[in-house]
XYZ file of C-alpha atoms in Angstrom:
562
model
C 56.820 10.554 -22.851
C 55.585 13.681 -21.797
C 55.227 12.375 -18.274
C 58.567 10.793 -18.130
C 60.202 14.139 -19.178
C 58.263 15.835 -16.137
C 59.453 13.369 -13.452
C 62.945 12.097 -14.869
C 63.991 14.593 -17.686
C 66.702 16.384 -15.685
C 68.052 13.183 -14.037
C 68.424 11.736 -17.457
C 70.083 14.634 -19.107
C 73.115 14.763 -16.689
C 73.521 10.943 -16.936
C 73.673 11.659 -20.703
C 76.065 14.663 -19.874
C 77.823 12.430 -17.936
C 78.119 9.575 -20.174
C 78.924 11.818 -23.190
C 81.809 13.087 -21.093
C 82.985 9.635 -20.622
C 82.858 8.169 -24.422
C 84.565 11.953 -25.010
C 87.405 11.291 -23.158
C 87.989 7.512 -24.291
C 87.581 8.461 -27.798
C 89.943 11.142 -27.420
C 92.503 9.799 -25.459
C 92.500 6.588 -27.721
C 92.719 8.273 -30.796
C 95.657 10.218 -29.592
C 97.614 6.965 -28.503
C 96.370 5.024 -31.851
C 97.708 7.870 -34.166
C 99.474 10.446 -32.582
C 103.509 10.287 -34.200
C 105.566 10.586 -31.097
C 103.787 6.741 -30.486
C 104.711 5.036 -33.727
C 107.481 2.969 -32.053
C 105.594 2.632 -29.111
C 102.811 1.190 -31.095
C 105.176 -1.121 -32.908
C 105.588 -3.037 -29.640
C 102.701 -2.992 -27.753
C 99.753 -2.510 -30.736
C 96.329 -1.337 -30.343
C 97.038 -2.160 -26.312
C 98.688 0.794 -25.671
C 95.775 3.115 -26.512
C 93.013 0.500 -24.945
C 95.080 0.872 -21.690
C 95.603 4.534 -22.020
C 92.213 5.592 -22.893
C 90.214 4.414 -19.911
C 93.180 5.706 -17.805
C 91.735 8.945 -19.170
C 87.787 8.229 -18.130
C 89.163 6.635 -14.849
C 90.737 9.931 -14.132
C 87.408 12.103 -14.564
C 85.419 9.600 -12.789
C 87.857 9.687 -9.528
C 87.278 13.025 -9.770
C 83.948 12.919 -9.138
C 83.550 9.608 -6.770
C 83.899 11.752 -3.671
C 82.156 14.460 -4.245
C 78.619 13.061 -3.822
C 79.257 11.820 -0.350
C 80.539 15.086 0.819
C 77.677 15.759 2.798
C 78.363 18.817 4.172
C 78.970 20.254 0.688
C 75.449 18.911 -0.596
C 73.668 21.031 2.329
C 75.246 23.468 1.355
C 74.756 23.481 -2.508
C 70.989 22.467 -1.387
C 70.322 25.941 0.230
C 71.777 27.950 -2.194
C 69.661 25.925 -4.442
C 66.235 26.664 -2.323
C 65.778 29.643 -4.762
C 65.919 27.469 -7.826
C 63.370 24.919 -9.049
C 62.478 21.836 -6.816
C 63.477 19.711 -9.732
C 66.809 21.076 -9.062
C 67.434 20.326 -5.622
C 65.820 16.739 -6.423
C 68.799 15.992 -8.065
C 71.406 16.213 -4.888
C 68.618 13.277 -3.339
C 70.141 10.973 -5.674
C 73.494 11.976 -4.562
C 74.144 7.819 -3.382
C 72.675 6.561 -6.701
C 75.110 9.053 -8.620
C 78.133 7.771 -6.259
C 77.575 3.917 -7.226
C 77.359 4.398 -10.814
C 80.369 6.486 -11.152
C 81.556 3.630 -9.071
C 80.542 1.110 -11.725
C 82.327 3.107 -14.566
C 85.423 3.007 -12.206
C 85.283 -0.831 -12.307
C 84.757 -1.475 -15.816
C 87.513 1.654 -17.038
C 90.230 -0.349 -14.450
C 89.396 -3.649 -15.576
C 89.929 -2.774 -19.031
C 92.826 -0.942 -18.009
C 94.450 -3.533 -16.427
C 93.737 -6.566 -18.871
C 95.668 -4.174 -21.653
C 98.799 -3.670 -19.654
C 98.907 -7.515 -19.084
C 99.128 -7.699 -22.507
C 101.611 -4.319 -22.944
C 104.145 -6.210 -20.361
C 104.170 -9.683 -22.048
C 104.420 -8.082 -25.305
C 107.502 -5.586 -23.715
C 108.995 -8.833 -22.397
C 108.564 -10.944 -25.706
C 110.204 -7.609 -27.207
C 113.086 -7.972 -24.567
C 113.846 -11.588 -25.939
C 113.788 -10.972 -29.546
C 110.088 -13.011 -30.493
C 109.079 -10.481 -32.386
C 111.226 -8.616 -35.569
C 114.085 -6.806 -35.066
C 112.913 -3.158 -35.197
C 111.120 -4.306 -31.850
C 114.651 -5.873 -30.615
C 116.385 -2.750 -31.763
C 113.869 -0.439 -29.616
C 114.092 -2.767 -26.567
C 117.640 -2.731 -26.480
C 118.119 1.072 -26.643
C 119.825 1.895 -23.167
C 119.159 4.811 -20.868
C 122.789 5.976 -21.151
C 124.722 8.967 -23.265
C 122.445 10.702 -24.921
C 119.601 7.769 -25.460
C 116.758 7.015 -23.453
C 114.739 3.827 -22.942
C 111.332 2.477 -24.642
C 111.464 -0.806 -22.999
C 111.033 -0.713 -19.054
C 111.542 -4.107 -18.814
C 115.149 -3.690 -19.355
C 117.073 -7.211 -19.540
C 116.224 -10.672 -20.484
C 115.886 -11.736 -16.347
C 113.321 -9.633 -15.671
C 110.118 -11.491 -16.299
C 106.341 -9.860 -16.294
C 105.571 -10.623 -12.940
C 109.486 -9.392 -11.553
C 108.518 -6.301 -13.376
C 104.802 -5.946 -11.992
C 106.068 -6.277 -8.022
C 108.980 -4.148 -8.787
C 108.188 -1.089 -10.499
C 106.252 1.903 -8.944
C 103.234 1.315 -11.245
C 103.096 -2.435 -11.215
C 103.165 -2.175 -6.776
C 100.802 0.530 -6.903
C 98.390 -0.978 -9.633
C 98.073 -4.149 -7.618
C 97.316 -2.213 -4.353
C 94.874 0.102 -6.506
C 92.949 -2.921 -8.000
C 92.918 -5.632 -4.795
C 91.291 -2.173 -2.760
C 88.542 -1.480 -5.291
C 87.648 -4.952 -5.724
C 87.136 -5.517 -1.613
C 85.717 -1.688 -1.572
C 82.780 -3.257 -4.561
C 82.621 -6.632 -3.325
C 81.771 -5.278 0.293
C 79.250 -2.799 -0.865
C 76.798 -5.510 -2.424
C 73.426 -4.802 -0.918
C 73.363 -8.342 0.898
C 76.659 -7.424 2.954
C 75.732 -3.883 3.353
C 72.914 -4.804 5.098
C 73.840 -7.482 7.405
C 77.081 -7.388 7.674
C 77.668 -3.563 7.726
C 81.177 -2.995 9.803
C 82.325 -5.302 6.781
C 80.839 -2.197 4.257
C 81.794 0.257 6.165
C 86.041 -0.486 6.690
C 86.432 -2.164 3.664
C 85.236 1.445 2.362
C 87.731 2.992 3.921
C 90.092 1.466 1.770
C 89.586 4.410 -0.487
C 92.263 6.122 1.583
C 95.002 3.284 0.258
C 93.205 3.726 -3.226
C 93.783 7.509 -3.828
C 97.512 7.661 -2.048
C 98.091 4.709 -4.599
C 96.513 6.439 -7.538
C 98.357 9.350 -7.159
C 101.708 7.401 -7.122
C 100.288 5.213 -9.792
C 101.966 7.623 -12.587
C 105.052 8.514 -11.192
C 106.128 4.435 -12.955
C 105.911 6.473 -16.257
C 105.741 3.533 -17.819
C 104.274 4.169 -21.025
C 106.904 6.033 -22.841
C 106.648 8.170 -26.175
C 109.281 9.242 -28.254
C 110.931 13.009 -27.906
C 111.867 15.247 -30.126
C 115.259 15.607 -31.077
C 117.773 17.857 -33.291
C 118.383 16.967 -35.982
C 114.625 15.137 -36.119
C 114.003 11.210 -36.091
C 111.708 10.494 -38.726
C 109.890 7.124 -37.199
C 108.421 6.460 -40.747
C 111.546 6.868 -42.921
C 113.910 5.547 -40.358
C 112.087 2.197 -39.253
C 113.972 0.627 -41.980
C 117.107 1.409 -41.686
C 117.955 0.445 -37.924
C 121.751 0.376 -38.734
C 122.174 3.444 -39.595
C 120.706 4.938 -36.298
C 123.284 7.666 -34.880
C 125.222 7.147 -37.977
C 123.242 9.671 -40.471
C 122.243 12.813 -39.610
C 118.537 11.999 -41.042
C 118.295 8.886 -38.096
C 119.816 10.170 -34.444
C 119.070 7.703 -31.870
C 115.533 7.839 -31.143
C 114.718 8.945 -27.767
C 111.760 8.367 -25.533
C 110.398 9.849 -22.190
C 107.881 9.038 -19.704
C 104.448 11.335 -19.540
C 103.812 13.587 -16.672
C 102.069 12.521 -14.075
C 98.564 14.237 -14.315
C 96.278 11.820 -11.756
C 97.121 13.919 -8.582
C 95.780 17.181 -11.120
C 92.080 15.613 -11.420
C 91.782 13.983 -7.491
C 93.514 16.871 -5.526
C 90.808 19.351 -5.656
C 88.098 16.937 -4.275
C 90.578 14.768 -1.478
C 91.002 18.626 -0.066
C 87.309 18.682 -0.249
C 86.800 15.468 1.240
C 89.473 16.688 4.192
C 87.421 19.552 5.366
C 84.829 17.214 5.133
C 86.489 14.782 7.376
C 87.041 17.724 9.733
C 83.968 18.875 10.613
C 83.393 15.900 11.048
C 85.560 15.205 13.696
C 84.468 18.971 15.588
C 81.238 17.819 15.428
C 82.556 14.479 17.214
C 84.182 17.129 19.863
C 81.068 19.054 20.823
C 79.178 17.916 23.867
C 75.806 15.868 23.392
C 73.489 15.845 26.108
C 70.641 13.110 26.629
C 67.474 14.787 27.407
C 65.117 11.535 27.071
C 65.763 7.984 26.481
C 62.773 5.498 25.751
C 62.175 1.954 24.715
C 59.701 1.694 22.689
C 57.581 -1.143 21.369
C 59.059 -3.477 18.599
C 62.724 -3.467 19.901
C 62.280 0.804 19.128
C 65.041 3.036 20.866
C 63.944 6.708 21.235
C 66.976 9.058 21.753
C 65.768 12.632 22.693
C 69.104 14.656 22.607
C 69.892 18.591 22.837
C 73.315 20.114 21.622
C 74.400 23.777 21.544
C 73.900 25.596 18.363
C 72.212 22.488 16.561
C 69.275 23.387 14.365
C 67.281 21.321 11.939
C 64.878 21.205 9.416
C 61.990 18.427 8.906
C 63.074 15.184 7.458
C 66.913 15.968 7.921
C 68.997 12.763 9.527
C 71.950 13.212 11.374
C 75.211 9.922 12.065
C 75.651 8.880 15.298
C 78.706 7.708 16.408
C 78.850 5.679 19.670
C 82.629 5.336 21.026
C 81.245 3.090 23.277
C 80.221 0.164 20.648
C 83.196 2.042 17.769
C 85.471 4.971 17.465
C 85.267 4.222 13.796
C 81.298 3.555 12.552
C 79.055 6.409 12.085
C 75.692 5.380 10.974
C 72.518 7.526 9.822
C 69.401 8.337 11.288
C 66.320 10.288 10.466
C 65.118 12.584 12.801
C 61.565 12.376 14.307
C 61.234 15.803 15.750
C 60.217 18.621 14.797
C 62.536 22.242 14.133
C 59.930 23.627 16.880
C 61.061 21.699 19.800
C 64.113 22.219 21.698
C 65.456 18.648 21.552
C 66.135 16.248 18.273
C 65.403 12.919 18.429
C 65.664 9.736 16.163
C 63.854 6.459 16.705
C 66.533 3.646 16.451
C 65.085 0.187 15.134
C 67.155 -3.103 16.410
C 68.679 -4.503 13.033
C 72.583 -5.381 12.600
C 75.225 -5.284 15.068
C 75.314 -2.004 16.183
C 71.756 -0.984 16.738
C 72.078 -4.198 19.038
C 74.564 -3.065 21.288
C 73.382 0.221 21.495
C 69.804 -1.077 22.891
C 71.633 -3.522 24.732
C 73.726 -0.939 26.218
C 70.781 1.469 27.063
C 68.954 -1.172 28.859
C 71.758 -2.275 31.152
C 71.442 1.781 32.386
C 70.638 1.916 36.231
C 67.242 4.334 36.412
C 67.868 8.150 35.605
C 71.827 7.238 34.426
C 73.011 9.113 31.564
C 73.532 7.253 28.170
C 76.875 6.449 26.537
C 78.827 8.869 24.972
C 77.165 10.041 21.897
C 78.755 11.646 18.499
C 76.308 13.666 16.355
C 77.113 15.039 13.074
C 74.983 16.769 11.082
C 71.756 17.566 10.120
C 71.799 16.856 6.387
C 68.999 17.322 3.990
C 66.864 14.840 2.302
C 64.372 15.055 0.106
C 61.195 15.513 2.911
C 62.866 18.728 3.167
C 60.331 20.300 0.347
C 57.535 18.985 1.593
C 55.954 22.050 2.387
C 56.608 23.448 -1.011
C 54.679 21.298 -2.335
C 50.617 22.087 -1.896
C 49.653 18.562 -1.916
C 52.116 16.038 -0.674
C 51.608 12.327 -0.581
C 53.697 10.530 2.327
C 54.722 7.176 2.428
C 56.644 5.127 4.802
C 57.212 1.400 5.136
C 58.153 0.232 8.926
C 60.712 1.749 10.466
C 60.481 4.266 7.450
C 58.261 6.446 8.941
C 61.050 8.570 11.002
C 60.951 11.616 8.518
C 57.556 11.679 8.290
C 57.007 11.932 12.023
C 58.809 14.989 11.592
C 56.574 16.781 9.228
C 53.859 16.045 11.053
C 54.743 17.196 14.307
C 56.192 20.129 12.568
C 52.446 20.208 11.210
C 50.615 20.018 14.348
C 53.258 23.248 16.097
C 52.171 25.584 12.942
C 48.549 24.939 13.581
C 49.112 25.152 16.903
C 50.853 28.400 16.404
C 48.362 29.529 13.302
C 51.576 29.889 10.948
C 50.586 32.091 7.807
C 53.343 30.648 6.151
C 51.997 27.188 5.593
C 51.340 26.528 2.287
C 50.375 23.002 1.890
C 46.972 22.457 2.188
C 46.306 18.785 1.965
C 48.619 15.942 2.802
C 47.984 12.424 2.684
C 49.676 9.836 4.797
C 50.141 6.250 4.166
C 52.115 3.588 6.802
C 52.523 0.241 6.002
C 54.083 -2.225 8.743
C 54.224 -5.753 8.962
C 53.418 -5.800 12.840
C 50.708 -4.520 14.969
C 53.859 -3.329 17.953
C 55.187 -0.845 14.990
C 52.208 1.195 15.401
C 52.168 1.918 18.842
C 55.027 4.434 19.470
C 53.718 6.445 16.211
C 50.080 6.126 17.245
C 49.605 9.377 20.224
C 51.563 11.516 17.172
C 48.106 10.533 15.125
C 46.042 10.726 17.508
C 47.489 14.656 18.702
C 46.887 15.387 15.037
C 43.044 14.307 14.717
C 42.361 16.283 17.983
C 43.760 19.300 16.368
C 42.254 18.820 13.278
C 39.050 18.407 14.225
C 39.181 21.607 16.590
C 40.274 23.701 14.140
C 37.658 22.379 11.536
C 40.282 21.367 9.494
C 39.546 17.307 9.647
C 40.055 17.088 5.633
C 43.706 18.316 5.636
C 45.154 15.286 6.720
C 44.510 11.732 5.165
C 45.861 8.780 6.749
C 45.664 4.799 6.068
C 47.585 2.405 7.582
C 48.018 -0.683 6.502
C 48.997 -4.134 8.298
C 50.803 -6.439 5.697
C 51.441 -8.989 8.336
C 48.755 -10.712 10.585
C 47.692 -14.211 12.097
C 44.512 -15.760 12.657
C 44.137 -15.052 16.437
C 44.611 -11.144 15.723
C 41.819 -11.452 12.529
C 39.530 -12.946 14.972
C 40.341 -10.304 17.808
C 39.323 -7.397 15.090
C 36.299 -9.223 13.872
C 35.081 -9.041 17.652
C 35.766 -5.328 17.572
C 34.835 -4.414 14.029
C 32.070 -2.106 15.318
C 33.954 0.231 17.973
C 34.402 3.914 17.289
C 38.184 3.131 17.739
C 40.795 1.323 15.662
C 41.728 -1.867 18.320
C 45.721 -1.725 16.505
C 46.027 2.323 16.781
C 43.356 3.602 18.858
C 42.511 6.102 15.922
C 39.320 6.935 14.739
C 40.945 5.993 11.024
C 40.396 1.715 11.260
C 43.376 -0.306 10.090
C 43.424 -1.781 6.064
C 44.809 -5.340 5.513
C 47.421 -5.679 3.058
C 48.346 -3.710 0.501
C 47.051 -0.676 -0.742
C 46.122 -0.342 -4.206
C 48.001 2.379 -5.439
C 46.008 3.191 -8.514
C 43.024 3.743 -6.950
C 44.875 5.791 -4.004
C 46.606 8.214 -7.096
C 43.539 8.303 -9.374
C 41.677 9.868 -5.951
C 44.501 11.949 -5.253
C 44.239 13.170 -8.553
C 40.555 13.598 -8.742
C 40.422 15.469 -5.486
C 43.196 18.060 -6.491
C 42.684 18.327 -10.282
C 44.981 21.396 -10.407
C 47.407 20.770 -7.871
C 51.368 19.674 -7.821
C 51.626 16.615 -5.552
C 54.887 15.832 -4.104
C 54.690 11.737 -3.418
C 57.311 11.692 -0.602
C 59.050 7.371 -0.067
C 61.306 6.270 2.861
C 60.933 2.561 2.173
C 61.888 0.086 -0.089
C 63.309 -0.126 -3.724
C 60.520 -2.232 -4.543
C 58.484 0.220 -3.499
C 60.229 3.394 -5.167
C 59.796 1.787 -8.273
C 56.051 1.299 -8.268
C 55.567 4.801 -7.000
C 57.730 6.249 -9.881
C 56.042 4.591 -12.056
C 52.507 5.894 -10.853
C 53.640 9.414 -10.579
C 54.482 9.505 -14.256
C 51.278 7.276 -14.991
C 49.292 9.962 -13.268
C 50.689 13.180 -14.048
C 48.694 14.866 -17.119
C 50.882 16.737 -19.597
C 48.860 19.419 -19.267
C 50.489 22.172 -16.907
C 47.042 23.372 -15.575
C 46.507 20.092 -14.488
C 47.710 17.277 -11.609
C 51.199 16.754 -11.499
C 53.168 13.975 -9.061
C 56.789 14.709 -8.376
C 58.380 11.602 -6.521
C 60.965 12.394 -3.674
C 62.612 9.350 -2.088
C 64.837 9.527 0.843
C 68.897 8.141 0.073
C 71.658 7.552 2.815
């Protein structure tokens, strides 16, 4: 437990925060519609309905609130470096800014389904009331008119307007529709199988929340659920309910009269759609400014290296940047980590062929005539990730799977320039490195970065501060016999390296229980960009391994999110 608290404590606490706000405001809100006085005749019609469609219309509100604030990116950076004087565990927290987004996401689902399904029933049960089913207190209410000086309960306000007439003809029936068809296609599109293959699908249909918000905010304006008012003299709902025919004829029963609730939707969302704006803007300034291509390679495995410069960018290691390419879409902007390091005077990301775009991008690059410039390139950004504490960390475990090695490439040719350079400020003073790829090609580009780093290491004397093991989870028989020819060179026949190639995969107990016994008294940051497979065996091993103990080895895990 002790463990768990170390690694997930703070996470956990503001998903209880969270949640606690959430059953709060139900509770609240349906308590106040299931007992509150000014409802009694509203009650009478509709039932316990009216407060199970009112209450998550309450948690729905706080949640839309918050749905857009965690993919404000620009406002994370920020937050994140006004946070770099607070505790890592802090800043961890704006890393899971994605994972945050999709569960407020899921609360948004369940509060509108609920939502809806009990003003389904509040409109049958207004109609039924409309053609005199039910008693006749509920036929007296339905037939009060909005004339002289009464006021409707009953939208539904004659015996040819039926549920559905009613739904595609008021303000909150058009608008509920719209609201609930665009978050179903926004949810249904962002399922992990369509994200990933079919990602212009994701990425649109998302963009739907612009027709979810405008209809949100109109949602309200239908004030359709209705309370009753107070009037002079007073109504007394409990002694009058019995004596319907002597409404507006004693001075104890006036005509009761009922009024529609202020809008208050627009109050919760308008802080963070301005927020989202600005967002939106800088977005598009970034768009404006020129980007100039300094390098473009094709590297093994389908690999496209962009080295790009542009005025006034600067970066940190393990920051990605979106690239838009007007060429391929106006519209799609999609994210990539950055391989180089804040030393050089370029920034470049390593682009792996998968999906549509990728595809046409590498396509596009290899149709180039020799020395031509490449298409017309949007950058915005850079954003921080979680690789951006690596160096507070003295020990710091890296791990990349594939194509997931782009931040790490970063750090360590931000490694090799402060050696080079004999930075003071360094303070990590072991890292260990671990790349696992399924093909012998996805080594090659990342291989001279390696090999630069052993050369330096071993000049400087310094050939235990880096540990590095690669590991090939894919091979054939012709390539097992090719290394059994080789086994005894000095050189690795994948990588070149002095460091030989492991087969398969690695077994991570062993690799933390060494980490551990080799830095007893150390904090170890354990650094993914790779699978969720994969982030959930390392978090489990970082609380497995970390000793209660504050004197002694301690794993923090750090996983990159887009």
């Amino acid at each position: 437990m002790g463990n768990w608290i170390i690694n997930h404590g703070l996470s956990s606490f503001i998903l209880v925060v969270w949640m606690a706000i959430n059953i709060f405001l139900f509770l609240w809100f349906y308590f106040f519609y299931d007992l509150g006085d000014q409802f009694f005749y509203t009650r009478h019609i509709l039932g316990s309905a009216l407060a199970w469609a009112r209450a998550p219309a309450a948690v729905l509100n706080f949640n839309c609130l918050l749905i857009l604030l965690p993919v404000c990116r620009n406002l994370l950076s920020l937050i994140r470096g006004s946070f770099m004087c607070c505790g890592r565990t802090m800043r961890k927290q704006l890393d899971k800014n994605i994972s945050f987004h999709k569960l407020v996401a899921y609360m948004i689902g369940l509060m509108t389904a609920v939502h809806t399904i009990a003003h389904f029933l509040n409109v049958e049960w207004y109609y039924n009331s409309r053609l005199g089913k039910y008693d006749d207190l509920s036929m007296a209410l339905s037939s009060l008119d909005d004339s002289g000086n009464t006021t409707f309960l009953n939208p539904i306000r004659s015996t040819t307007t039926t549920p559905t007439l009613l739904v595609f003809t008021s303000v909150a029936g058009i608008t509920g529709v719209i609201i609930t068809l665009s978050l179903i296609l926004i949810i249904t599109s962002s399922m992990e199988v369509i994200r990933r293959s079919y990602f212009e699908v994701f990425w649109f249909t998302h963009h739907l929340f612009i027709v979810f918000f405008a209809g949100l905010v109109i949602h309200g304006a239908g004030r359709i659920v209705r309370s009753q008012t107070t009037t002079n003299p007073l109504h007394n709902a409990t002694f009058c309910k019995d004596r319907i025919d002597d409404w507006g004829k004693i001075q104890e029963c006036p005509v009761p009269q009922f009024a529609g609730g202020f809008p208050q939707t627009w109050m919760w969302v308008i802080g963070p759609m301005i927020l989202y704006v600005c967002e939106r803007l800088l977005r598009f300034i970034r768009y404006m400014q020129t980007v100039k291509y300094r390098k473009i390679v094709i590297r093994p495995s389908k690999v496209l290296e962009l080295q790009l410069v542009k005025n006034g960018f600067k970066m940190d290691v393990g920051q990605y940047v979106f690239l838009n390419c007007p060429a391929i879409s106006q519209l799609e902007w999609h994210p990539f980590t950055m391989t180089s390091a804040p030393e050089e005077d370029f920034f470049s990301v390593h682009i792996r062929s998968v999906g549509d775009w990728t595809q046409k991008l590498i396509s596009i690059v290899e149709q180039l005539p020799e020395g031509a410039e490449g298409p017309k390139m949007g950058v915005d950004g850079p954003f921080g990730t979680a690789s951006e504490d690596v160096f507070d960390y003295e020990v710091a475990m890296l791990v990349g799977a594939g194509i997931g090695v782009t931040p790490f490439a970063s750090i360590l040719k931000s490694i090799w320039y402060k050696f080079k350079d004999s930075n003071p400020k360094l303070r990590t003073r072991k890292i260990y490195f671990y790349w696992l790829c399924r093909e012998t090609h996805a080594f090659e580009w990342f291989a001279d970065l390696l090999q630069l780093l052993e050369r330096e290491m071993e000049e400087r004397g310094m050939g235990s501060f880096l540990t590095y093991k690669l590991y090939l989870t894919g091979w054939d028989q012709s390539h097992a016999n090719h290394v059994m020819v080789h086994a005894d060179a000095d050189t690795d026949v994948v990588t070149g390296l002095k460091q030989k190639t492991n087969y398969g995969r690695p077994n991570w107990d062993k690799e933390f229980e060494q980490v551990r016994k080799e830095n007893p008294t150390s904090v170890v940051g354990t650094f993914l960009c790779g699978p969720a497979v994969l982030a959930t065996v390392l978090s489990k091993k970082c609380v497995k391994y970390t000793d209660v103990d504050p004197r002694k080895t301690k794993f923090y895990f750090n996983k990159e999110n887009f």
